[in-house]
PDB file of C-alpha atoms in Angstrom:
ATOM      1  CA  MET A   1      26.807   6.001 -49.601  1.00 52.00           C
ATOM      2  CA  ARG A   2      27.562   8.646 -46.980  1.00 56.00           C
ATOM      3  CA  ASN A   3      23.998   9.972 -47.182  1.00 55.00           C
ATOM      4  CA  ILE A   4      22.610   6.469 -46.667  1.00 55.00           C
ATOM      5  CA  PHE A   5      24.798   6.028 -43.604  1.00 46.00           C
ATOM      6  CA  VAL A   6      23.617   9.358 -42.153  1.00 45.00           C
ATOM      7  CA  LEU A   7      19.992   8.473 -42.831  1.00 48.00           C
ATOM      8  CA  PHE A   8      20.429   5.061 -41.201  1.00 45.00           C
ATOM      9  CA  SER A   9      22.028   6.696 -38.134  1.00 47.00           C
ATOM     10  CA  VAL A  10      19.144   9.164 -37.840  1.00 45.00           C
ATOM     11  CA  LEU A  11      16.598   6.354 -38.058  1.00 41.00           C
ATOM     12  CA  LEU A  12      18.397   4.421 -35.318  1.00 45.00           C
ATOM     13  CA  LEU A  13      18.449   7.546 -33.135  1.00 48.00           C
ATOM     14  CA  LEU A  14      14.730   8.144 -33.663  1.00 45.00           C
ATOM     15  CA  GLU A  15      13.952   4.523 -32.856  1.00 47.00           C
ATOM     16  CA  SER A  16      16.067   4.726 -29.717  1.00 49.00           C
ATOM     17  CA  CYS A  17      14.243   7.850 -28.552  1.00 51.00           C
ATOM     18  CA  THR A  18      10.868   6.271 -29.328  1.00 54.00           C
ATOM     19  CA  ASN A  19      11.672   3.109 -27.339  1.00 79.00           C
ATOM     20  CA  LYS A  20      13.059   5.240 -24.522  1.00 85.00           C
ATOM     21  CA  TYR A  21       9.645   6.785 -23.951  1.00 89.00           C
ATOM     22  CA  ASP A  22       7.471   3.840 -24.925  1.00 92.00           C
ATOM     23  CA  ARG A  23       4.438   4.093 -22.617  1.00 93.00           C
ATOM     24  CA  GLN A  24       4.114   0.323 -22.356  1.00 94.00           C
ATOM     25  CA  LYS A  25       7.605   0.053 -20.842  1.00 94.00           C
ATOM     26  CA  TYR A  26       6.739   2.267 -17.861  1.00 96.00           C
ATOM     27  CA  PRO A  27       5.341   0.707 -14.651  1.00 95.00           C
ATOM     28  CA  GLN A  28       1.715  -0.096 -15.384  1.00 96.00           C
ATOM     29  CA  LEU A  29       0.734  -1.427 -11.954  1.00 97.00           C
ATOM     30  CA  VAL A  30       1.929  -0.722  -8.410  1.00 97.00           C
ATOM     31  CA  THR A  31       1.988  -2.959  -5.346  1.00 95.00           C
ATOM     32  CA  GLU A  32       2.007  -1.373  -1.899  1.00 95.00           C
ATOM     33  CA  LEU A  33       2.220  -3.800   1.009  1.00 89.00           C
ATOM     34  CA  GLY A  34       0.910  -2.437   4.287  1.00 83.00           C
ATOM     35  CA  HIS A  35       1.036  -3.568   7.902  1.00 80.00           C
ATOM     36  CA  CYS A  36      -1.164  -3.548  10.992  1.00 85.00           C
ATOM     37  CA  PHE A  37      -0.564  -1.406  14.033  1.00 82.00           C
ATOM     38  CA  PRO A  38       1.201  -3.430  16.744  1.00 82.00           C
ATOM     39  CA  VAL A  39      -1.048  -4.720  19.518  1.00 85.00           C
ATOM     40  CA  HIS A  40       0.862  -5.768  22.641  1.00 83.00           C
ATOM     41  CA  SER A  41      -1.472  -8.416  23.947  1.00 83.00           C
ATOM     42  CA  CYS A  42      -0.488 -11.596  25.767  1.00 81.00           C
ATOM     43  CA  TYR A  43      -2.310 -14.028  23.503  1.00 82.00           C
ATOM     44  CA  ALA A  44      -3.366 -14.117  19.889  1.00 85.00           C
ATOM     45  CA  THR A  45      -4.717 -16.490  17.291  1.00 86.00           C
ATOM     46  CA  ASP A  46      -4.718 -16.261  13.506  1.00 87.00           C
ATOM     47  CA  TYR A  47      -7.686 -16.733  11.182  1.00 89.00           C
ATOM     48  CA  ASN A  48      -6.888 -17.390   7.526  1.00 89.00           C
ATOM     49  CA  ASP A  49     -10.511 -18.006   6.608  1.00 91.00           C
ATOM     50  CA  PHE A  50     -13.072 -15.219   6.959  1.00 93.00           C
ATOM     51  CA  SER A  51     -15.856 -17.723   7.706  1.00 91.00           C
ATOM     52  CA  LEU A  52     -14.050 -18.847  10.890  1.00 89.00           C
ATOM     53  CA  LEU A  53     -14.421 -15.421  12.502  1.00 90.00           C
ATOM     54  CA  PRO A  54     -17.321 -14.924  14.931  1.00 89.00           C
ATOM     55  CA  LEU A  55     -20.493 -14.034  13.050  1.00 92.00           C
ATOM     56  CA  ALA A  56     -20.886 -10.650  14.754  1.00 92.00           C
ATOM     57  CA  ILE A  57     -17.304  -9.665  13.818  1.00 92.00           C
ATOM     58  CA  ARG A  58     -17.828 -10.733  10.196  1.00 94.00           C
ATOM     59  CA  LYS A  59     -20.934  -8.576   9.999  1.00 95.00           C
ATOM     60  CA  ASN A  60     -19.092  -5.610  11.506  1.00 95.00           C
ATOM     61  CA  TYR A  61     -16.266  -5.875   8.963  1.00 95.00           C
ATOM     62  CA  LEU A  62     -18.669  -6.118   6.029  1.00 95.00           C
ATOM     63  CA  LYS A  63     -20.737  -3.215   7.348  1.00 95.00           C
ATOM     64  CA  TYR A  64     -17.663  -1.035   7.877  1.00 95.00           C
ATOM     65  CA  LEU A  65     -16.305  -1.653   4.370  1.00 96.00           C
ATOM     66  CA  GLU A  66     -19.712  -1.031   2.810  1.00 95.00           C
ATOM     67  CA  ASN A  67     -20.188   2.264   4.661  1.00 95.00           C
ATOM     68  CA  ARG A  68     -16.595   3.379   4.181  1.00 95.00           C
ATOM     69  CA  LEU A  69     -16.043   2.485   0.509  1.00 96.00           C
ATOM     70  CA  GLY A  70     -19.512   1.991  -0.925  1.00 95.00           C
ATOM     71  CA  ASP A  71     -20.856  -0.950  -2.893  1.00 93.00           C
ATOM     72  CA  THR A  72     -18.638  -0.569  -5.984  1.00 94.00           C
ATOM     73  CA  LEU A  73     -15.282  -0.109  -4.261  1.00 96.00           C
ATOM     74  CA  SER A  74     -15.890  -2.574  -1.414  1.00 95.00           C
ATOM     75  CA  LYS A  75     -16.120  -5.326  -4.052  1.00 95.00           C
ATOM     76  CA  LYS A  76     -12.512  -4.589  -4.987  1.00 97.00           C
ATOM     77  CA  VAL A  77     -11.373  -5.490  -1.459  1.00 97.00           C
ATOM     78  CA  VAL A  78     -10.307  -9.059  -0.606  1.00 97.00           C
ATOM     79  CA  PHE A  79      -9.841 -10.519   2.879  1.00 97.00           C
ATOM     80  CA  GLN A  80      -6.361 -11.975   3.531  1.00 95.00           C
ATOM     81  CA  SER A  81      -6.164 -12.904   7.210  1.00 93.00           C
ATOM     82  CA  CYS A  82      -7.116 -11.779  10.700  1.00 93.00           C
ATOM     83  CA  THR A  83      -5.499 -11.926  14.132  1.00 90.00           C
ATOM     84  CA  MET A  84      -7.506 -11.810  17.336  1.00 89.00           C
ATOM     85  CA  TYR A  85      -5.638 -10.315  20.307  1.00 89.00           C
ATOM     86  CA  THR A  86      -6.630 -10.892  23.907  1.00 86.00           C
ATOM     87  CA  ASN A  87      -5.129 -10.889  27.402  1.00 80.00           C
ATOM     88  CA  THR A  88      -6.526 -14.237  28.518  1.00 74.00           C
ATOM     89  CA  GLU A  89      -5.981 -17.597  26.879  1.00 68.00           C
ATOM     90  CA  GLU A  90      -9.482 -18.684  27.886  1.00 56.00           C
ATOM     91  CA  ALA A  91     -10.995 -15.947  25.710  1.00 59.00           C
ATOM     92  CA  ILE A  92      -9.656 -17.574  22.549  1.00 60.00           C
ATOM     93  CA  VAL A  93     -12.044 -19.881  20.754  1.00 56.00           C
ATOM     94  CA  THR A  94     -10.223 -22.210  18.375  1.00 51.00           C
ATOM     95  CA  PRO A  95     -12.677 -23.588  15.789  1.00 49.00           C
ATOM     96  CA  THR A  96     -10.103 -25.874  14.165  1.00 42.00           C
ATOM     97  CA  LYS A  97      -7.022 -27.729  15.328  1.00 35.00           C
ATOM     98  CA  THR A  98      -4.865 -25.931  12.778  1.00 39.00           C
ATOM     99  CA  MET A  99      -5.509 -22.561  14.439  1.00 41.00           C
ATOM    100  CA  ALA A 100      -3.090 -22.933  17.324  1.00 41.00           C
ATOM    101  CA  THR A 101      -3.065 -20.339  20.062  1.00 43.00           C
ATOM    102  CA  ILE A 102       0.280 -18.585  20.333  1.00 44.00           C
ATOM    103  CA  LEU A 103       1.779 -16.867  23.322  1.00 44.00           C
ATOM    104  CA  LEU A 104       3.279 -13.500  22.418  1.00 45.00           C
ATOM    105  CA  GLN A 105       6.460 -13.173  24.447  1.00 39.00           C
ATOM    106  CA  ARG A 106       8.147  -9.801  24.794  1.00 37.00           C
ATOM    107  CA  ASP A 107      11.821  -9.654  23.707  1.00 40.00           C
ATOM    108  CA  ASN A 108      12.852  -8.155  27.062  1.00 39.00           C
ATOM    109  CA  PRO A 109      10.225  -9.052  29.685  1.00 36.00           C
ATOM    110  CA  PRO A 110      10.295  -6.847  32.799  1.00 35.00           C
ATOM    111  CA  LYS A 111      11.715  -8.217  36.015  1.00 35.00           C
ATOM    112  CA  HIS A 112       8.821  -7.049  38.178  1.00 32.00           C
ATOM    113  CA  PRO A 113       5.762  -9.324  38.258  1.00 32.00           C
ATOM    114  CA  THR A 114       3.610  -8.286  35.315  1.00 36.00           C
ATOM    115  CA  VAL A 115       1.915 -10.370  32.661  1.00 43.00           C
ATOM    116  CA  LEU A 116       4.750 -10.510  30.123  1.00 53.00           C
ATOM    117  CA  ASN A 117       4.613  -6.757  29.597  1.00 67.00           C
ATOM    118  CA  CYS A 118       1.151  -6.954  28.045  1.00 77.00           C
ATOM    119  CA  ASP A 119      -0.914  -3.847  27.428  1.00 77.00           C
ATOM    120  CA  SER A 120      -3.944  -4.378  29.654  1.00 74.00           C
ATOM    121  CA  ASN A 121      -5.619  -1.057  28.786  1.00 77.00           C
ATOM    122  CA  MET A 122      -6.755  -2.029  25.300  1.00 79.00           C
ATOM    123  CA  PRO A 123     -10.427  -2.902  24.662  1.00 81.00           C
ATOM    124  CA  TYR A 124      -9.841  -6.646  24.166  1.00 87.00           C
ATOM    125  CA  PRO A 125     -10.533  -8.694  22.241  1.00 90.00           C
ATOM    126  CA  ILE A 126      -9.186  -6.781  19.251  1.00 91.00           C
ATOM    127  CA  TYR A 127      -9.491  -8.074  15.712  1.00 93.00           C
ATOM    128  CA  ALA A 128      -6.869  -6.982  13.174  1.00 94.00           C
ATOM    129  CA  ALA A 129      -7.889  -7.977   9.662  1.00 95.00           C
ATOM    130  CA  ARG A 130      -5.600  -7.573   6.662  1.00 95.00           C
ATOM    131  CA  TYR A 131      -7.227  -6.726   3.355  1.00 96.00           C
ATOM    132  CA  SER A 132      -5.965  -6.117  -0.181  1.00 97.00           C
ATOM    133  CA  PHE A 133      -7.466  -3.506  -2.505  1.00 97.00           C
ATOM    134  CA  TYR A 134      -7.285  -4.286  -6.238  1.00 97.00           C
ATOM    135  CA  TRP A 135      -8.003  -1.734  -8.960  1.00 97.00           C
ATOM    136  CA  PRO A 136      -5.899  -2.502 -12.074  1.00 97.00           C
ATOM    137  CA  GLU A 137      -7.913  -0.072 -14.198  1.00 96.00           C
ATOM    138  CA  LYS A 138      -6.354   2.734 -12.146  1.00 97.00           C
ATOM    139  CA  GLY A 139      -2.939   1.108 -11.891  1.00 97.00           C
ATOM    140  CA  ILE A 140      -3.299  -0.615  -8.506  1.00 97.00           C
ATOM    141  CA  LYS A 141      -2.207  -4.250  -8.582  1.00 97.00           C
ATOM    142  CA  GLU A 142      -2.380  -4.607  -4.802  1.00 97.00           C
ATOM    143  CA  TYR A 143      -2.770  -2.070  -2.006  1.00 97.00           C
ATOM    144  CA  ASP A 144      -2.784  -3.620   1.460  1.00 96.00           C
ATOM    145  CA  PHE A 145      -4.342  -2.144   4.581  1.00 95.00           C
ATOM    146  CA  CYS A 146      -5.495  -3.262   8.024  1.00 95.00           C
ATOM    147  CA  ILE A 147      -8.798  -2.821   9.853  1.00 95.00           C
ATOM    148  CA  LEU A 148      -8.739  -2.941  13.672  1.00 93.00           C
ATOM    149  CA  LEU A 149     -12.031  -3.552  15.455  1.00 92.00           C
ATOM    150  CA  ASP A 150     -12.539  -3.454  19.220  1.00 89.00           C
ATOM    151  CA  LYS A 151     -14.730  -5.824  21.214  1.00 85.00           C
ATOM    152  CA  ASN A 152     -17.817  -3.807  20.266  1.00 85.00           C
ATOM    153  CA  GLY A 153     -17.046  -4.040  16.557  1.00 86.00           C
ATOM    154  CA  SER A 154     -16.085  -0.361  16.267  1.00 89.00           C
ATOM    155  CA  PRO A 155     -13.032   0.626  14.145  1.00 92.00           C
ATOM    156  CA  ILE A 156     -10.033   1.740  16.218  1.00 90.00           C
ATOM    157  CA  VAL A 157      -8.061   3.327  13.351  1.00 87.00           C
ATOM    158  CA  ASP A 158      -9.441   4.453  10.005  1.00 90.00           C
ATOM    159  CA  ILE A 159      -8.107   2.727   6.897  1.00 93.00           C
ATOM    160  CA  PRO A 160      -5.510   4.552   4.716  1.00 93.00           C
ATOM    161  CA  LEU A 161      -7.878   5.338   1.860  1.00 94.00           C
ATOM    162  CA  PRO A 162      -9.821   8.494   0.937  1.00 94.00           C
ATOM    163  CA  ARG A 163     -13.580   8.699   1.204  1.00 92.00           C
ATOM    164  CA  LYS A 164     -15.492   6.847  -1.484  1.00 94.00           C
ATOM    165  CA  GLU A 165     -16.606  10.042  -3.265  1.00 93.00           C
ATOM    166  CA  GLU A 166     -12.987  11.084  -3.712  1.00 92.00           C
ATOM    167  CA  LEU A 167     -11.644   7.620  -4.456  1.00 94.00           C
ATOM    168  CA  LEU A 168     -14.099   7.142  -7.319  1.00 95.00           C
ATOM    169  CA  GLN A 169     -12.552  10.205  -9.023  1.00 94.00           C
ATOM    170  CA  MET A 170      -9.009   8.894  -8.690  1.00 96.00           C
ATOM    171  CA  HIS A 171      -6.546   9.926 -11.409  1.00 97.00           C
ATOM    172  CA  PRO A 172      -5.023   6.791 -12.992  1.00 97.00           C
ATOM    173  CA  ILE A 173      -1.366   5.853 -13.333  1.00 97.00           C
ATOM    174  CA  GLU A 174      -1.488   6.793 -17.035  1.00 97.00           C
ATOM    175  CA  GLU A 175      -1.411  10.460 -16.026  1.00 97.00           C
ATOM    176  CA  VAL A 176       1.754   9.829 -14.014  1.00 97.00           C
ATOM    177  CA  ILE A 177       3.373   8.200 -17.060  1.00 97.00           C
ATOM    178  CA  THR A 178       2.431  11.198 -19.217  1.00 97.00           C
ATOM    179  CA  ALA A 179       3.984  13.568 -16.673  1.00 97.00           C
ATOM    180  CA  MET A 180       7.166  11.467 -16.582  1.00 97.00           C
ATOM    181  CA  ILE A 181       7.491  11.556 -20.367  1.00 96.00           C
ATOM    182  CA  ASP A 182       6.936  15.338 -20.340  1.00 96.00           C
ATOM    183  CA  ARG A 183       9.841  15.635 -17.878  1.00 95.00           C
ATOM    184  CA  GLY A 184      12.165  13.481 -19.940  1.00 95.00           C
ATOM    185  CA  ILE A 185      12.162  10.535 -17.532  1.00 95.00           C
ATOM    186  CA  ALA A 186      12.941   7.391 -19.524  1.00 94.00           C
ATOM    187  CA  ALA A 187      11.014   4.176 -18.912  1.00 94.00           C
ATOM    188  CA  LYS A 188      14.106   2.236 -17.794  1.00 93.00           C
ATOM    189  CA  ASP A 189      14.734   4.762 -14.981  1.00 93.00           C
ATOM    190  CA  ALA A 190      11.110   5.189 -13.915  1.00 94.00           C
ATOM    191  CA  THR A 191       9.710   4.158 -10.515  1.00 94.00           C
ATOM    192  CA  ILE A 192       6.157   4.844  -9.330  1.00 96.00           C
ATOM    193  CA  HIS A 193       4.673   4.430  -5.852  1.00 96.00           C
ATOM    194  CA  LEU A 194       1.274   5.101  -4.327  1.00 96.00           C
ATOM    195  CA  TRP A 195       0.906   6.275  -0.739  1.00 93.00           C
ATOM    196  CA  TYR A 196      -1.747   7.715   1.533  1.00 94.00           C
ATOM    197  CA  ASP A 197      -1.202  11.191   2.971  1.00 92.00           C
ATOM    198  CA  ARG A 198      -2.995  11.266   6.337  1.00 89.00           C
ATOM    199  CA  TYR A 199      -2.677  15.059   6.558  1.00 90.00           C
ATOM    200  CA  THR A 200      -4.659  15.696   3.377  1.00 88.00           C
ATOM    201  CA  GLU A 201      -6.506  12.358   3.560  1.00 91.00           C
ATOM    202  CA  THR A 202      -5.817  11.564  -0.067  1.00 93.00           C
ATOM    203  CA  LEU A 203      -3.798   9.166  -2.178  1.00 96.00           C
ATOM    204  CA  VAL A 204      -0.665  10.500  -3.850  1.00 97.00           C
ATOM    205  CA  TRP A 205       1.265   9.109  -6.789  1.00 97.00           C
ATOM    206  CA  ARG A 206       5.042   9.476  -6.292  1.00 96.00           C
ATOM    207  CA  ALA A 207       7.236   9.288  -9.405  1.00 96.00           C
ATOM    208  CA  PHE A 208      11.028   9.009  -9.449  1.00 95.00           C
ATOM    209  CA  GLU A 209      13.832   8.938 -11.987  1.00 94.00           C
ATOM    210  CA  ILE A 210      16.443   6.631 -10.472  1.00 90.00           C
ATOM    211  CA  ALA A 211      20.084   6.783 -11.607  1.00 82.00           C
ATOM    212  CA  ASN A 212      21.700   3.561 -12.824  1.00 68.00           C
ATOM    213  CA  ASN A 213      23.254   1.079 -10.419  1.00 44.00           C
ATOM    214  CA  GLU A 214      26.798   2.239 -11.083  1.00 45.00           C
ATOM    215  CA  ASN A 215      26.036   5.730  -9.870  1.00 47.00           C
ATOM    216  CA  ALA A 216      23.964   4.419  -6.979  1.00 44.00           C
ATOM    217  CA  GLU A 217      27.046   2.734  -5.532  1.00 47.00           C
ATOM    218  CA  ASN A 218      28.568   6.150  -4.903  1.00 50.00           C
ATOM    219  CA  VAL A 219      26.161   6.765  -2.023  1.00 49.00           C
ATOM    220  CA  GLY A 220      26.433   3.484  -0.166  1.00 54.00           C
ATOM    221  CA  HIS A 221      24.270   1.449  -2.546  1.00 61.00           C
ATOM    222  CA  LEU A 222      21.314   3.802  -2.078  1.00 66.00           C
ATOM    223  CA  PRO A 223      19.643   4.873  -5.320  1.00 76.00           C
ATOM    224  CA  ILE A 224      20.233   8.405  -6.537  1.00 86.00           C
ATOM    225  CA  VAL A 225      17.002  10.201  -7.402  1.00 89.00           C
ATOM    226  CA  LYS A 226      17.627  12.492 -10.357  1.00 90.00           C
ATOM    227  CA  LYS A 227      14.061  13.771 -10.657  1.00 93.00           C
ATOM    228  CA  GLN A 228      10.938  13.311  -8.570  1.00 94.00           C
ATOM    229  CA  PHE A 229       7.430  14.692  -8.342  1.00 97.00           C
ATOM    230  CA  SER A 230       4.081  13.814  -6.813  1.00 96.00           C
ATOM    231  CA  LEU A 231       0.636  13.811  -8.379  1.00 97.00           C
ATOM    232  CA  ASN A 232      -2.413  14.229  -6.153  1.00 97.00           C
ATOM    233  CA  ALA A 233      -4.629  11.294  -7.127  1.00 96.00           C
ATOM    234  CA  PHE A 234      -7.787  13.331  -6.428  1.00 94.00           C
ATOM    235  CA  THR A 235      -7.048  16.779  -7.848  1.00 94.00           C
ATOM    236  CA  GLY A 236      -4.355  15.838 -10.367  1.00 95.00           C
ATOM    237  CA  THR A 237      -2.125  18.614  -9.024  1.00 96.00           C
ATOM    238  CA  ILE A 238       1.583  17.981  -9.620  1.00 97.00           C
ATOM    239  CA  THR A 239       4.220  19.025  -7.081  1.00 96.00           C
ATOM    240  CA  GLU A 240       7.896  19.002  -8.002  1.00 95.00           C
ATOM    241  CA  HIS A 241      10.429  17.776  -5.428  1.00 93.00           C
ATOM    242  CA  LYS A 242      14.162  18.262  -5.169  1.00 89.00           C
ATOM    243  CA  PRO A 243      16.378  15.349  -6.273  1.00 86.00           C
ATOM    244  CA  ASN A 244      18.697  13.686  -3.753  1.00 74.00           C
ATOM    245  CA  GLY A 245      22.395  12.940  -4.024  1.00 50.00           C
ATOM    246  CA  LEU A 246      23.002  15.341  -6.893  1.00 43.00           C
TER     247      LEU A 246
END
């Protein structure tokens, strides 16, 4: 009877360890919501339909995405919305009644006579389009970014994605999961993020082992990171980082 009890206990322990590192219980997809650079214009209008944008601007966006990401990757990008910024209300063309022009008031307007603290040095009109990049095969559920075009249709700031040649060779999230298992990071404590490093111009997977909520309360409700590392999504190189709060 005692031997049966010991055997049963061992089987339960093995099952517990197996479930602890079950690959399917780790994050399989990541969502990274981005934002556009602030444009301090006086007036703006929102476009929620790509077809409502001026034809020349639509062509410039499509051309930029095609050149920047290539045919295969540009098809994984979906338009979300666009805001046109300008310094004169007359410059705004409203194709539908639902696209109301809004006046962008500053929180603390200056007392001297200026136009609501607007930035008059920008090459208006400026179009700020928000896009989402989807690549579930690599582990990307949604990766948002913004494309700013000036009045000539030229990009003002490059998008936070590597060049197409590098992006096509991206290491998937499965490699991050393997590295977490190798480091003894259980699925229930695992967190994975994806971010763009502008210094190296590459995407980086960031993996964390987060302590449970009870321990997190000891540092003002901020999570305690027990282990963390990054994996270069292009080279696959892993860099270990120091934990915090321990």
